[in-house]
CSV table of C-alpha atoms in Angstrom, one decimal:
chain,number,residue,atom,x,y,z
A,22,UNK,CA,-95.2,51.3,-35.3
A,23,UNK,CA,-94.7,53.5,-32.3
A,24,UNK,CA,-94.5,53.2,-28.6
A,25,UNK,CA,-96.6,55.2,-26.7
A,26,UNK,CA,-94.8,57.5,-23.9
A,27,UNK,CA,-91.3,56.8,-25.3
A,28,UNK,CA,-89.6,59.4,-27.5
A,29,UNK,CA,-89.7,59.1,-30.8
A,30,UNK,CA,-86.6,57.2,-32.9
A,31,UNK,CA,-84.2,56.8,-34.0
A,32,UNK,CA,-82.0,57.2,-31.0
A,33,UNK,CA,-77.9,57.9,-31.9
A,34,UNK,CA,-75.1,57.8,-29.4
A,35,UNK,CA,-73.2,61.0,-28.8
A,36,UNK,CA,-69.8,59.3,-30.0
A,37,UNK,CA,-68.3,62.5,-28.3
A,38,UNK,CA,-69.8,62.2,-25.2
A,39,UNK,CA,-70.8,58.3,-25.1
A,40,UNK,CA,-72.8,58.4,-22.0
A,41,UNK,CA,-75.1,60.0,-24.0
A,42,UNK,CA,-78.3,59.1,-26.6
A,43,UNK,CA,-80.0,61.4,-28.0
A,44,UNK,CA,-83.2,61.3,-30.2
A,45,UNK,CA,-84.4,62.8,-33.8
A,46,UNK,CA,-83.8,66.4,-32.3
A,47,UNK,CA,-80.9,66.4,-30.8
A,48,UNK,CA,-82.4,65.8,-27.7
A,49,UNK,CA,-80.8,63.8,-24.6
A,50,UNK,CA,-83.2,60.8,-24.2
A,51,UNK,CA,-81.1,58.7,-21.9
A,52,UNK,CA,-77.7,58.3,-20.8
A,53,UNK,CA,-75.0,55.8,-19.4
A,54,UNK,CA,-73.3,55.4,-16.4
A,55,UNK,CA,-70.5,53.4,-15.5
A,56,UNK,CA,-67.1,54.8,-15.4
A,57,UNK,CA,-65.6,52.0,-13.2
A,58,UNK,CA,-66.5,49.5,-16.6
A,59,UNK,CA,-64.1,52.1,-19.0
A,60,UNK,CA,-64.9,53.7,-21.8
A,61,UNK,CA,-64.7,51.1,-24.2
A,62,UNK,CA,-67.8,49.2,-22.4
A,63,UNK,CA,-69.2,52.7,-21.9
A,64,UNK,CA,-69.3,52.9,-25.9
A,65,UNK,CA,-71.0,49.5,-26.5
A,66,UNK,CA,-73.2,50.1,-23.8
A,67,UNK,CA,-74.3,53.1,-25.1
A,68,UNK,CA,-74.6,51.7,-28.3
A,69,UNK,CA,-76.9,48.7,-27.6
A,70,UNK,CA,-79.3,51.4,-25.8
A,71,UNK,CA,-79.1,53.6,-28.7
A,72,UNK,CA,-80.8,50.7,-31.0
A,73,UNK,CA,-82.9,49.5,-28.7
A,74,UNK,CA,-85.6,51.6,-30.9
A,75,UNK,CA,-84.7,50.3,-34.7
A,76,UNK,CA,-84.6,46.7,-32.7
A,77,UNK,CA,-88.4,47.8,-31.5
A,78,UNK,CA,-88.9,48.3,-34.9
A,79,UNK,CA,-88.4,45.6,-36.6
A,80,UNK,CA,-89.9,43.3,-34.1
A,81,UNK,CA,-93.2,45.0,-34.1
A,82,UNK,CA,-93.0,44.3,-37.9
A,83,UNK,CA,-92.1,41.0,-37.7
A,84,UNK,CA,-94.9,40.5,-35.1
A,85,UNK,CA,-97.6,42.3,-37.2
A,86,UNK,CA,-96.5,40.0,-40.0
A,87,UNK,CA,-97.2,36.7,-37.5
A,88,UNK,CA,-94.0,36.3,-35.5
A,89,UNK,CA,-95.4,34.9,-32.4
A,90,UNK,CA,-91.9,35.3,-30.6
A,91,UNK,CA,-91.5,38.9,-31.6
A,92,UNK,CA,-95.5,39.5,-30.5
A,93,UNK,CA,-94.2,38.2,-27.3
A,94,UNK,CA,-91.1,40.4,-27.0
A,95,UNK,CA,-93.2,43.3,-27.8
A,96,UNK,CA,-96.2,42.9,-25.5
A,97,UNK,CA,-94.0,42.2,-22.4
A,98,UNK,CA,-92.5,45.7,-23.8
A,99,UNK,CA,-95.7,47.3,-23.7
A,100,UNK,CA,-96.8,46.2,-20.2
């Protein structure tokens, strides 16, 4: 299922540079600020955004399948 007006996934963090997520081509998407929080919470920051699409994913799936929790997660997405 896809979002509308969001790139497409899956989304990857730059492990090189991990302010940075990137989408299927290569493309800078978003990225992550916080310096003062150090680089290791930079990293899972980064990396929580970065699966933010395979987690929209599977909830639309489960919701199409009848999750009512999941259709509720995903509507208050697409507001």
């Amino acid at each position: 299922m896809s979002l509308p007006n969001s790139t497409p996934g899956p989304w990857a963090i730059n492990e090189k540079s991990p302010h940075r997520i990137t989408g299927p081509k290569n493309e800078t998407i978003a990225t992550i600020f916080g310096g003062k929080l150090g680089i290791d919470t930079q990293r899972y920051n980064g990396r929580l955004v970065s699966l933010s699409w395979s987690m929209y994913d599977l909830l639309s799936r489960k919701a199409a399948g009848g999750d009512k929790q999941a259709k509720a997660i995903i509507d208050s997405i697409k507001k």
